[in-house]
Coordinates of C-alpha atoms in Angstrom, one line a residue:
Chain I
X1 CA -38.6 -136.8 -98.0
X2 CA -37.1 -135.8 -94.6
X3 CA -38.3 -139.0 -92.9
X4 CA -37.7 -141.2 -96.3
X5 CA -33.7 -139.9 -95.9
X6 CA -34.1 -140.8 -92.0
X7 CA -35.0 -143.9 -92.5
X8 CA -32.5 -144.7 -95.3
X9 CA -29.8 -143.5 -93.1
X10 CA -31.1 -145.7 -90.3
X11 CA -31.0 -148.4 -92.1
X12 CA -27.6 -148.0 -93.7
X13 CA -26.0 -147.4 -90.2
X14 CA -27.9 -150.6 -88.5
X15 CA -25.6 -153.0 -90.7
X16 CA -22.1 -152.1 -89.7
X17 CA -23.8 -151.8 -86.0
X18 CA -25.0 -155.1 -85.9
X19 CA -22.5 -157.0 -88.0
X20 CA -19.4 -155.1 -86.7
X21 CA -20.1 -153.7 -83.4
X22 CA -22.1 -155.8 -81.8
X23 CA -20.2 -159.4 -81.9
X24 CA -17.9 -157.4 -79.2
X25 CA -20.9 -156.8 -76.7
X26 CA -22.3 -160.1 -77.3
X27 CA -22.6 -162.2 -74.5
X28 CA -22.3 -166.2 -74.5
X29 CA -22.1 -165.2 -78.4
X30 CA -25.2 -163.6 -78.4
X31 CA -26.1 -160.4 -79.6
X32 CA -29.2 -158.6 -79.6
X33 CA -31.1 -157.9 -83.2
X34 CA -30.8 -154.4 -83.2
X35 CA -32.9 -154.7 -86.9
X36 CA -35.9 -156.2 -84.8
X37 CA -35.7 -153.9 -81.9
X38 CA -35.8 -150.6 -84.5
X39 CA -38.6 -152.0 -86.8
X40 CA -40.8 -152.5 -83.7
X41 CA -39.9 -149.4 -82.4
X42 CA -40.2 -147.4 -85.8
X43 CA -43.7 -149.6 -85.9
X44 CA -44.8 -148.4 -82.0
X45 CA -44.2 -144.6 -83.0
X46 CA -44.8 -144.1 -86.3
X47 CA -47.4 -146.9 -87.0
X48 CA -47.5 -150.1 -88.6
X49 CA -47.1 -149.6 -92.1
X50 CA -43.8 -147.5 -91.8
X51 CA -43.0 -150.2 -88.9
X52 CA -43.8 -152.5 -91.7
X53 CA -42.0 -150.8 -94.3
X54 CA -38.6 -150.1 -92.2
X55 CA -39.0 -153.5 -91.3
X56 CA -39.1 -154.9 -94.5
X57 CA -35.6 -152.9 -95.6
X58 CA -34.2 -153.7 -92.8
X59 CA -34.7 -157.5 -93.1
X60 CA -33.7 -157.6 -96.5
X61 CA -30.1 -155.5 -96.2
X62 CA -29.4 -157.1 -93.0
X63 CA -29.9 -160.4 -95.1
X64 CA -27.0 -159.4 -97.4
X65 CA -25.1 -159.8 -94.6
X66 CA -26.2 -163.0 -93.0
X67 CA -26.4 -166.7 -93.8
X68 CA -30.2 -167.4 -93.5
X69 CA -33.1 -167.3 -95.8
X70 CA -34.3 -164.5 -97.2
X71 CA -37.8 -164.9 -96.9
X72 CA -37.7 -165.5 -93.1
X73 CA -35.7 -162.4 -92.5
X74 CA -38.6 -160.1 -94.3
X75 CA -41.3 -161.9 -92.5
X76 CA -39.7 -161.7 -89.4
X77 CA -38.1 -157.9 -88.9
X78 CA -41.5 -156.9 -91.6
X79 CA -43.9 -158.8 -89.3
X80 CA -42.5 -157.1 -86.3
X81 CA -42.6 -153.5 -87.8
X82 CA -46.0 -154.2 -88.6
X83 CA -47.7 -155.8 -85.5
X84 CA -46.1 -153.5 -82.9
X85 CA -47.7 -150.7 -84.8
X86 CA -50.8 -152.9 -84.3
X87 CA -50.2 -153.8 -80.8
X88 CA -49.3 -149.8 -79.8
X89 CA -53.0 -148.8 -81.2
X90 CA -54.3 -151.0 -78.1
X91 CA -52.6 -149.6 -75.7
X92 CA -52.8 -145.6 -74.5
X93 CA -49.4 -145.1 -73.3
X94 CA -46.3 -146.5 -74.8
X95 CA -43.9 -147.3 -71.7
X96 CA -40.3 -149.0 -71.7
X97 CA -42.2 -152.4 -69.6
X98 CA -44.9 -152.6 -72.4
X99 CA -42.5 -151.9 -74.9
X100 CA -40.5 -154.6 -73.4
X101 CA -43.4 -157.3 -73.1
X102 CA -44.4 -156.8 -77.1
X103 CA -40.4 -157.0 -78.0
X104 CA -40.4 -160.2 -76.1
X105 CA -43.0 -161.6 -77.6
X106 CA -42.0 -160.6 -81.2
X107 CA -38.6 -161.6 -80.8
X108 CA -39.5 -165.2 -79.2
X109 CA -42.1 -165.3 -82.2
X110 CA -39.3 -164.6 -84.7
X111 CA -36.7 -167.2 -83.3
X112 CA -39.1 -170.1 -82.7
X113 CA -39.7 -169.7 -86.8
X114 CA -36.6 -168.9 -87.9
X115 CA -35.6 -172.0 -86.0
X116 CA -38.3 -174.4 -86.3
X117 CA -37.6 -173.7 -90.3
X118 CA -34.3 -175.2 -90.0
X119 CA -34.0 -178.2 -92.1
X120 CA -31.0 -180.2 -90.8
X121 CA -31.6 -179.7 -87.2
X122 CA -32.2 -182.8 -84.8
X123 CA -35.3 -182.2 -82.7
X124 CA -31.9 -181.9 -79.5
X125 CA -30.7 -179.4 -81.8
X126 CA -33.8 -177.6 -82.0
X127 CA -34.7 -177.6 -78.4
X128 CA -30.8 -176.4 -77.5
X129 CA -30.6 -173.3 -80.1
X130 CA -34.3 -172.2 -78.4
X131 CA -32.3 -172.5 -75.1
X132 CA -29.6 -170.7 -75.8
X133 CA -29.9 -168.7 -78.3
X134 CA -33.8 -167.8 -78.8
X135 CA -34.5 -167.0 -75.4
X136 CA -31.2 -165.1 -74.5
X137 CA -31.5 -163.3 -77.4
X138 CA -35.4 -162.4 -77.3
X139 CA -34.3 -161.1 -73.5
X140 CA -31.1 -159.3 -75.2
X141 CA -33.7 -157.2 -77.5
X142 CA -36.0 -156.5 -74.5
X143 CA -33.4 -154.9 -72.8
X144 CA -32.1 -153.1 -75.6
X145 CA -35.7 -152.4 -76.8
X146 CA -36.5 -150.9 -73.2
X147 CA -33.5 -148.9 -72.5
X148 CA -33.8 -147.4 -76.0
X149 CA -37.0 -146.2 -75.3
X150 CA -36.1 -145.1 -72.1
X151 CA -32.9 -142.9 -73.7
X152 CA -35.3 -141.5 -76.1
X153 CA -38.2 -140.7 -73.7
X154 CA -34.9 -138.9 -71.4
X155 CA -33.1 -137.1 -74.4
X156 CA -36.2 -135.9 -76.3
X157 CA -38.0 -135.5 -73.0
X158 CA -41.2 -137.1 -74.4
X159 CA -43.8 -137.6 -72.0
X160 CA -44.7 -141.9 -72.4
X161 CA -45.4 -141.6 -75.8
X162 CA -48.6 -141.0 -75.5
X163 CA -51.3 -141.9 -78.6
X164 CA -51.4 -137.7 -79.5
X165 CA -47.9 -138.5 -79.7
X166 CA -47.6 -141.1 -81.9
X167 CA -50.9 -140.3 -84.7
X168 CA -51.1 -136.5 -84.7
Chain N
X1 CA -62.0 -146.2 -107.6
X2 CA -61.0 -147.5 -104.3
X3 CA -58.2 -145.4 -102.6
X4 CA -56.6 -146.1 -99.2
X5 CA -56.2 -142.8 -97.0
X6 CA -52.8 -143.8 -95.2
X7 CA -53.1 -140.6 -92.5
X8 CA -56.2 -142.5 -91.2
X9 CA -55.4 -145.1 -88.4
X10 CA -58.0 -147.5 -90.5
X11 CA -56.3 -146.7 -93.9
X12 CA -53.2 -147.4 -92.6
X13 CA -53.7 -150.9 -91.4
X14 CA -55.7 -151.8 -94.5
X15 CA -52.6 -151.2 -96.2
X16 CA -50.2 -152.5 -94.1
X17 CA -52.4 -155.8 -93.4
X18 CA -52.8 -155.9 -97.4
X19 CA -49.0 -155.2 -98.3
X20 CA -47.5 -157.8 -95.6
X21 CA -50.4 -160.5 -96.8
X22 CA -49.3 -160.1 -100.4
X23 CA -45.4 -160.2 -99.9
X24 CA -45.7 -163.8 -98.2
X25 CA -48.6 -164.6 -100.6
X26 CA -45.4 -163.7 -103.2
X27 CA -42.5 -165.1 -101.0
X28 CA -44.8 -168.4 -100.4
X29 CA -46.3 -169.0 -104.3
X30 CA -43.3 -167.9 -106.6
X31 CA -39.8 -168.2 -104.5
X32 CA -37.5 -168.1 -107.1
X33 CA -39.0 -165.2 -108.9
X34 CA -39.6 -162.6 -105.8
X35 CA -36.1 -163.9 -104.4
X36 CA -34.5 -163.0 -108.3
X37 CA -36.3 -159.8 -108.5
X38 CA -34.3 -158.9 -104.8
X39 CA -31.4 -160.2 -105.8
X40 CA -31.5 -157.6 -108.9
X41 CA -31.3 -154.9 -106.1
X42 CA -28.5 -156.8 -104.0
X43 CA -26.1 -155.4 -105.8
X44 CA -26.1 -151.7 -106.0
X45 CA -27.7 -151.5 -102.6
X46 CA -24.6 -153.9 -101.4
X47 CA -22.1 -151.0 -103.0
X48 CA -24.0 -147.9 -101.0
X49 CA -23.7 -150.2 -97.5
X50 CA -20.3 -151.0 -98.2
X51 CA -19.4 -147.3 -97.6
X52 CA -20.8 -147.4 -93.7
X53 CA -19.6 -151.1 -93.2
X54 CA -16.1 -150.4 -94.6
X55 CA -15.8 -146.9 -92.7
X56 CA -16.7 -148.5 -89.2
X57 CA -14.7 -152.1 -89.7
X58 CA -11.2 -150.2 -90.4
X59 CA -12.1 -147.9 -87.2
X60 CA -13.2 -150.8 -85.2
X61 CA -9.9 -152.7 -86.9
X62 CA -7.8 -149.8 -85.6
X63 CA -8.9 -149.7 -82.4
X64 CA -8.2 -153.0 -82.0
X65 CA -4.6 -153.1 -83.5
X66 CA -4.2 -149.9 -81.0
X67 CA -5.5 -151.5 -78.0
X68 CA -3.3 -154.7 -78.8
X69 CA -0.1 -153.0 -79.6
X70 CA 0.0 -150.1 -77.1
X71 CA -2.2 -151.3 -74.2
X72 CA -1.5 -154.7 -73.8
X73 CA 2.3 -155.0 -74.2
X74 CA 3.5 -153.8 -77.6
X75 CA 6.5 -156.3 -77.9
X76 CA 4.8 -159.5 -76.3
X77 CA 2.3 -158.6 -79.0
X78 CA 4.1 -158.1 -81.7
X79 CA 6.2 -161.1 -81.0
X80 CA 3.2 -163.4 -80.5
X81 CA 1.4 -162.6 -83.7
X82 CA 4.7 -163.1 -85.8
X83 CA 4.9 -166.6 -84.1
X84 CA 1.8 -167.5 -84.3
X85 CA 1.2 -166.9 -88.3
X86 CA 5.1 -169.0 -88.6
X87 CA 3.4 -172.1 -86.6
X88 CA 0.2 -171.2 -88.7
X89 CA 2.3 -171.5 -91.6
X90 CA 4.0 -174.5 -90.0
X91 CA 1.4 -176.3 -89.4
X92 CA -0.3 -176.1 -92.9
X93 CA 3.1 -177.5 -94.0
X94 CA 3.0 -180.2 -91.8
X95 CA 0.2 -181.4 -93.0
X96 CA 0.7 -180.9 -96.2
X97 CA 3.6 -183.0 -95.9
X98 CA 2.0 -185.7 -94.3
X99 CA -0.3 -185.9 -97.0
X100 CA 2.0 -185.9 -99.5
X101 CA 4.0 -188.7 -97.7
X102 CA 0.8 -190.7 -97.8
X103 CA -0.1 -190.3 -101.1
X104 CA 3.7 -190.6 -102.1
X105 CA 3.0 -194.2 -100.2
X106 CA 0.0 -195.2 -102.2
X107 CA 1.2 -194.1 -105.7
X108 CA 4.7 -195.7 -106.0
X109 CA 3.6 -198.2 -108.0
X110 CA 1.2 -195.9 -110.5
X111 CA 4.0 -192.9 -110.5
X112 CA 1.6 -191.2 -112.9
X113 CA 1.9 -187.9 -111.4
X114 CA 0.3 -185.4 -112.9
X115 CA 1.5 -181.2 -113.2
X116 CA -0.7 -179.5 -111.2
X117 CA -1.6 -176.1 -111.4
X118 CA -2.0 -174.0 -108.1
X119 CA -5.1 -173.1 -107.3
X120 CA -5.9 -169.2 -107.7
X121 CA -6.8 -167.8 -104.4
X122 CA -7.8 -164.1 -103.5
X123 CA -7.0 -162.4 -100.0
X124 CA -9.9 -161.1 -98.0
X125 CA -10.4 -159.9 -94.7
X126 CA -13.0 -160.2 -91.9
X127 CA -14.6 -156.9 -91.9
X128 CA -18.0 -158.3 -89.6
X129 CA -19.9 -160.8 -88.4
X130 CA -23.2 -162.7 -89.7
X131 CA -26.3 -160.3 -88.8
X132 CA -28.6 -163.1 -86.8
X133 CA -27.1 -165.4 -83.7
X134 CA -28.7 -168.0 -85.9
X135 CA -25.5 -168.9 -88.3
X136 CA -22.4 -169.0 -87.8
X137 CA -20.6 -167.2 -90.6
X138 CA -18.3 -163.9 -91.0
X139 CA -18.4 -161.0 -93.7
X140 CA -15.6 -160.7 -96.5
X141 CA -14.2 -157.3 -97.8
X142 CA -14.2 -158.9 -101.5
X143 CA -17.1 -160.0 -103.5
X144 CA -18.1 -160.4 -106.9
X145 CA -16.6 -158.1 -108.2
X146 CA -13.1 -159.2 -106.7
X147 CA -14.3 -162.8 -108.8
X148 CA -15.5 -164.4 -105.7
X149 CA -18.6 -166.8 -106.7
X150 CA -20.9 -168.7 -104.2
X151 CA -19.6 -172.1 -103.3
X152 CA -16.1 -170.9 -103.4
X153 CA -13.7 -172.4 -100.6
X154 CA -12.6 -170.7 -97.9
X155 CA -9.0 -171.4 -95.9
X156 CA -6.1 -169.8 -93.6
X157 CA -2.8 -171.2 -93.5
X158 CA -3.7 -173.5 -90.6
X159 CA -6.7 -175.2 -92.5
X160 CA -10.5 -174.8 -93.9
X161 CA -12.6 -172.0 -92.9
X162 CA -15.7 -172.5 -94.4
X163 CA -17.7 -171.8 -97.8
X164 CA -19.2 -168.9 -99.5
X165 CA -23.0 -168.9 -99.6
X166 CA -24.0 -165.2 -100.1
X167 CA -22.0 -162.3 -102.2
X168 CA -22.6 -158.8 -103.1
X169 CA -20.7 -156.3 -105.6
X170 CA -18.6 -155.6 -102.4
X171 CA -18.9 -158.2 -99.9
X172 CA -19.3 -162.3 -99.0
X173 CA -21.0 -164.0 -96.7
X174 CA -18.6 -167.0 -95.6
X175 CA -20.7 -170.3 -94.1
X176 CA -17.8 -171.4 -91.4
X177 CA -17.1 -175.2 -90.8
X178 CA -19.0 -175.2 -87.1
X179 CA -22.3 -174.0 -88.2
X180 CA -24.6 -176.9 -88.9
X181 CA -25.9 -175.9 -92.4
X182 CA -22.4 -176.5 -93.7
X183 CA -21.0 -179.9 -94.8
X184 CA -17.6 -180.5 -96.4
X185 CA -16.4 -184.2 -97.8
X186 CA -13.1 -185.2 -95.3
X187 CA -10.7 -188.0 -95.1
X188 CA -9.1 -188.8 -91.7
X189 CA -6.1 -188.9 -92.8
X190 CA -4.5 -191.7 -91.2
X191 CA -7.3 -194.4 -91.8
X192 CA -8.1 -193.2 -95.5
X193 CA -12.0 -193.3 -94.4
X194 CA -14.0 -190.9 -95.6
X195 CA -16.9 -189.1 -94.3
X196 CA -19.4 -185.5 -94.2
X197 CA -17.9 -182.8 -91.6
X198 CA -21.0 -181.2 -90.2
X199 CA -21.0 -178.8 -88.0
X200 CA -23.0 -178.7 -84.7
X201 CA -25.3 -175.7 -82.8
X202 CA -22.5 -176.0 -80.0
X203 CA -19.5 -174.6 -82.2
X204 CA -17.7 -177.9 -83.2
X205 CA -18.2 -179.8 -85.7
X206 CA -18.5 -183.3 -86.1
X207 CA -17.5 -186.1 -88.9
X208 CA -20.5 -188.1 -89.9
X209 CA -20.6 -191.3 -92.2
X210 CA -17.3 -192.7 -91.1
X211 CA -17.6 -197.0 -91.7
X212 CA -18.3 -199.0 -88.7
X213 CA -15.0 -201.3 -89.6
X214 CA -12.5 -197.6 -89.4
X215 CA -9.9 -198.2 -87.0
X216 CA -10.1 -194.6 -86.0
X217 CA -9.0 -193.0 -83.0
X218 CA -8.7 -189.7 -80.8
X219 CA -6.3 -187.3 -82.3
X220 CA -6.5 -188.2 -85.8
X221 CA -6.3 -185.2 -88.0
X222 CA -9.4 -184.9 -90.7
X223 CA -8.4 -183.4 -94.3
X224 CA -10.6 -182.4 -97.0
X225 CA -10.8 -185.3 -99.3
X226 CA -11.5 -183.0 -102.5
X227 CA -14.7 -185.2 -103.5
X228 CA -16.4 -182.4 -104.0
X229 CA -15.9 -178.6 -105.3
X230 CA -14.7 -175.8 -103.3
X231 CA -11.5 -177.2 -101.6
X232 CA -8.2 -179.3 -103.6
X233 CA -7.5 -182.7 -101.0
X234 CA -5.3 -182.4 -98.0
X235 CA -6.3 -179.2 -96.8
X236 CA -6.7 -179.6 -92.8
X237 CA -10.1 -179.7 -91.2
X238 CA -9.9 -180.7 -87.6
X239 CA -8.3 -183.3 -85.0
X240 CA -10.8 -186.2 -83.9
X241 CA -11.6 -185.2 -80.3
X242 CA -14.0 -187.8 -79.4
X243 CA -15.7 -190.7 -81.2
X244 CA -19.5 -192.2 -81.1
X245 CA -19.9 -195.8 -81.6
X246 CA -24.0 -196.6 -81.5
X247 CA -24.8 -200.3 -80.9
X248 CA -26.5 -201.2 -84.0
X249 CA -25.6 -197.8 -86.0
X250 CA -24.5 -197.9 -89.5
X251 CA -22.0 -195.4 -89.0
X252 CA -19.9 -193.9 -87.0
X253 CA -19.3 -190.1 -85.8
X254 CA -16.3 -188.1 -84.4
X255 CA -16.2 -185.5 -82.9
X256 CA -14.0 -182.7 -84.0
X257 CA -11.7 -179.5 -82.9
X258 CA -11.8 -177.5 -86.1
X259 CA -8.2 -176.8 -86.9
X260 CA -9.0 -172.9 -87.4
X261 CA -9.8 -171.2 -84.5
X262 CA -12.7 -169.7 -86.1
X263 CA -13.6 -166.9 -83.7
X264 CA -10.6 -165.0 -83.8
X265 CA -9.8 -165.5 -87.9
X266 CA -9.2 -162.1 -89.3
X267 CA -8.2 -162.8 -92.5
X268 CA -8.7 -165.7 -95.3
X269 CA -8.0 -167.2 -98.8
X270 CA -10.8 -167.7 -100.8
X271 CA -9.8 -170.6 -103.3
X272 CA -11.4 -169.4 -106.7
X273 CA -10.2 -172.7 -109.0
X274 CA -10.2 -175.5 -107.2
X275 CA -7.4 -178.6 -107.9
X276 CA -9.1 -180.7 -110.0
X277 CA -10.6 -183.6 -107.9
X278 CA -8.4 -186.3 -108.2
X279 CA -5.2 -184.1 -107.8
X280 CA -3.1 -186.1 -105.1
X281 CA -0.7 -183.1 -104.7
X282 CA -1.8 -180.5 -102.4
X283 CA -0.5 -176.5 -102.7
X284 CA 0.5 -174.6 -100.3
X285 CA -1.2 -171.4 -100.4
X286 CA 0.0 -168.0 -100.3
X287 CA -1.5 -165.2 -98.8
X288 CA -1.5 -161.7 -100.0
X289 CA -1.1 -162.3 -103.6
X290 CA -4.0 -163.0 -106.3
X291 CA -2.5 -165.7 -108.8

């Protein structure tokens, strides 16, 4: 129940972040997708099906608030709760640079769909938003992704996240 | 019976693997019905979000209004807002009246004017920004419950905005001119030609369809030409910035500087009945008050 209300309040406080908030850090009008960063996180310390299942509510209020499809939005933040939980049982340690290497990944995964599903786009159109928008932005969430886990590992003075960590 | 143990690591991925196969298996084979069933949900869950969105876009709005009118030189401020809604307002009535003169033109000879009625409009502000850097749109304090409907219209003073293409109980999610998914029937105003704005992944926009034989030029001024729902004619769209003539292309394209400046708009009318489409007249709107 405690981590049920946790989540819930999580989630509630990620929309005014990102919709509010963030457009005044953005740079070059890009902001980082704070809902992708904390599924995969919640997905790399908690495993993947609350990554999946934070990730899942997360795409689908932060789609209340945004123009695209729904669908790709619960794929997207979903898929990326649930295969960083995946990707964190291969690996011993959870550090901010392998934290940042699966964010980048995920979050270059989740723009190259998002983008390649847009209808009206002209194949210059396509190749500019992955440009300047997918790659910024999948380098904006590392950052963010890393430096969160680095605050955490700082504040809560958890040792790497080790796997005892994470499962016990 | 079969049972998934979700404390073990093996358990746990089964049901993960099974529960994210079977949403696209749903999203992918029945659309409309998983998309419905969410949409149930939209509602409440859009009331309980309201509460943190609201809360942090009037502190976020009052830090801002601080900053401006105490930091940054409180009577230059105050000044330049006051006359930058008059040439707002200005503006809007130029254009208007230019429109009016034109049509005045073109129907001396029919003087079969019609009463027109107003078109209602509700006054909403800009509490947020769209969630992904992949559309361009903004977040309304008003929704459905406020009567705001999807495909409603969208203005300032100084011209079109964009379209509604999302709402909740409490909120809207506004499509704005520059983002490419949007497209709104225009008139350059000058020519009488008629064409799609668009808008482009760059932040314009751009007038598509325009006939090869148009004698347009830069620094015509676009209008909506009211063809189709959502916005009455004559409501300003852009100035013609640039213009691409393709050997061999059917069409034309301008390029256009939305008349909005669409980053900084803070608040907007949504139009909730539009003129009907053959109205000639065009209203001036009037913020603030729900007709």
């Amino acid at each position: 129940m405690k981590k049920f209300l946790g989540y819930t309040g999580l989630v509630m406080l990620l929309v005014p972040l990102q919709t509010t908030l963030l457009p005044h850090v953005a740079i070059w009008d890009i902001k980082p997708d704070l809902g992708l960063v904390v599924a995969a996180l919640v997905g790399v310390l908690a495993g993947e099906l609350h990554g999946l299942i934070v990730g899942l509510a997360i795409g689908w209020i932060l789609n209340l608030y945004s123009a695209g499809d729904l669908w790709l939005n619960l794929v997207t933040t979903g898929g990326a709760g649930l295969f960083a939980g995946l990707l964190a049982r291969q690996v011993a340690e959870i550090t901010p640079t392998i934290l940042a290497v699966g964010l980048l990944f995920l979050s270059l995964a989740g723009g190259l769909v998002a983008v390649l599903n847009m209808k009206s786009a002209t194949m210059a159109d396509t190749w500019w938003m992955i440009q300047f928008v997918v790659v910024p932005q999948a380098l904006f969430d590392t950052a963010v992704g890393a430096g969160l886990l680095w605050f955490l590992e700082q504040r809560f003075a958890v040792p790497r996240f080790g796997m005892l960590d994470r499962y016990s | 019976m079969w049972m998934v143990n979700v404390r073990s690591p093996h358990g746990a991925r089964r049901l993960a693997l099974g529960m994210f196969a079977l949403l696209l298996a749903a999203l992918l084979l029945f659309p409309g019905q998983s998309q419905g069933l969410l949409d149930y949900l939209d509602g409440p869950v859009g009331q309980l979000v309201r509460l943190p969105l609201e809360a942090v876009s009037s502190l976020d709005q009052g830090i801002s209004a601080m900053w401006q009118q105490y930091v940054s030189l409180q009577h230059v401020a105050d000044e330049n807002r006051r006359l930058k809604q008059e040439m707002d307002w200005l503006r809007g009535e130029i254009n208007q009246l230019r429109e009016a003169g034109s049509a005045t033109q073109r129907l001396t000879s029919l003087l079969q004017f019609k009463e027109q009625a107003l078109p209602a409009m509700v006054a909403a502000q800009v509490i947020g920004r769209d969630s992904s850097n992949r559309y361009r749109s903004v977040i309304l304090n008003k929704g459905e419950s406020d009567g705001i409907q999807k495909d409603m219209g969208v203005i300032t003073p100084a011209g079109v905005v964009g379209r509604v293409v999302k709402t909740t109980g409490a909120t809207a999610v506004v499509l704005l001119l520059t983002d490419p998914n949007n497209a709104i029937a225009g008139l350059i105003q000058r020519t009488r030609d008629e064409g799609i704005v668009e808008g482009v992944p760059q932040g314009r926009a751009k007038l598509k369809y325009i006939p090869m034989l148009s004698a347009l030029k830069e620094g015509d001024r676009v209008v909506t030409s009211g063809l189709v729902g959502g916005f009455p004619r004559g409501l300003a769209i852009g100035t013609i910035t640039a213009i691409d003539r393709e050997e061999g292309a059917l069409f034309q394209t301008a390029e256009l500087a939305p008349e909005v400046d669409l980053n900084r708009v803070e608040e907007v009318l949504v139009i909730q009945a539009p003129q009907s489409q053959s109205a000639d007249q065009t209203a001036r709107p009037d913020p603030g008050t729900k007709r």
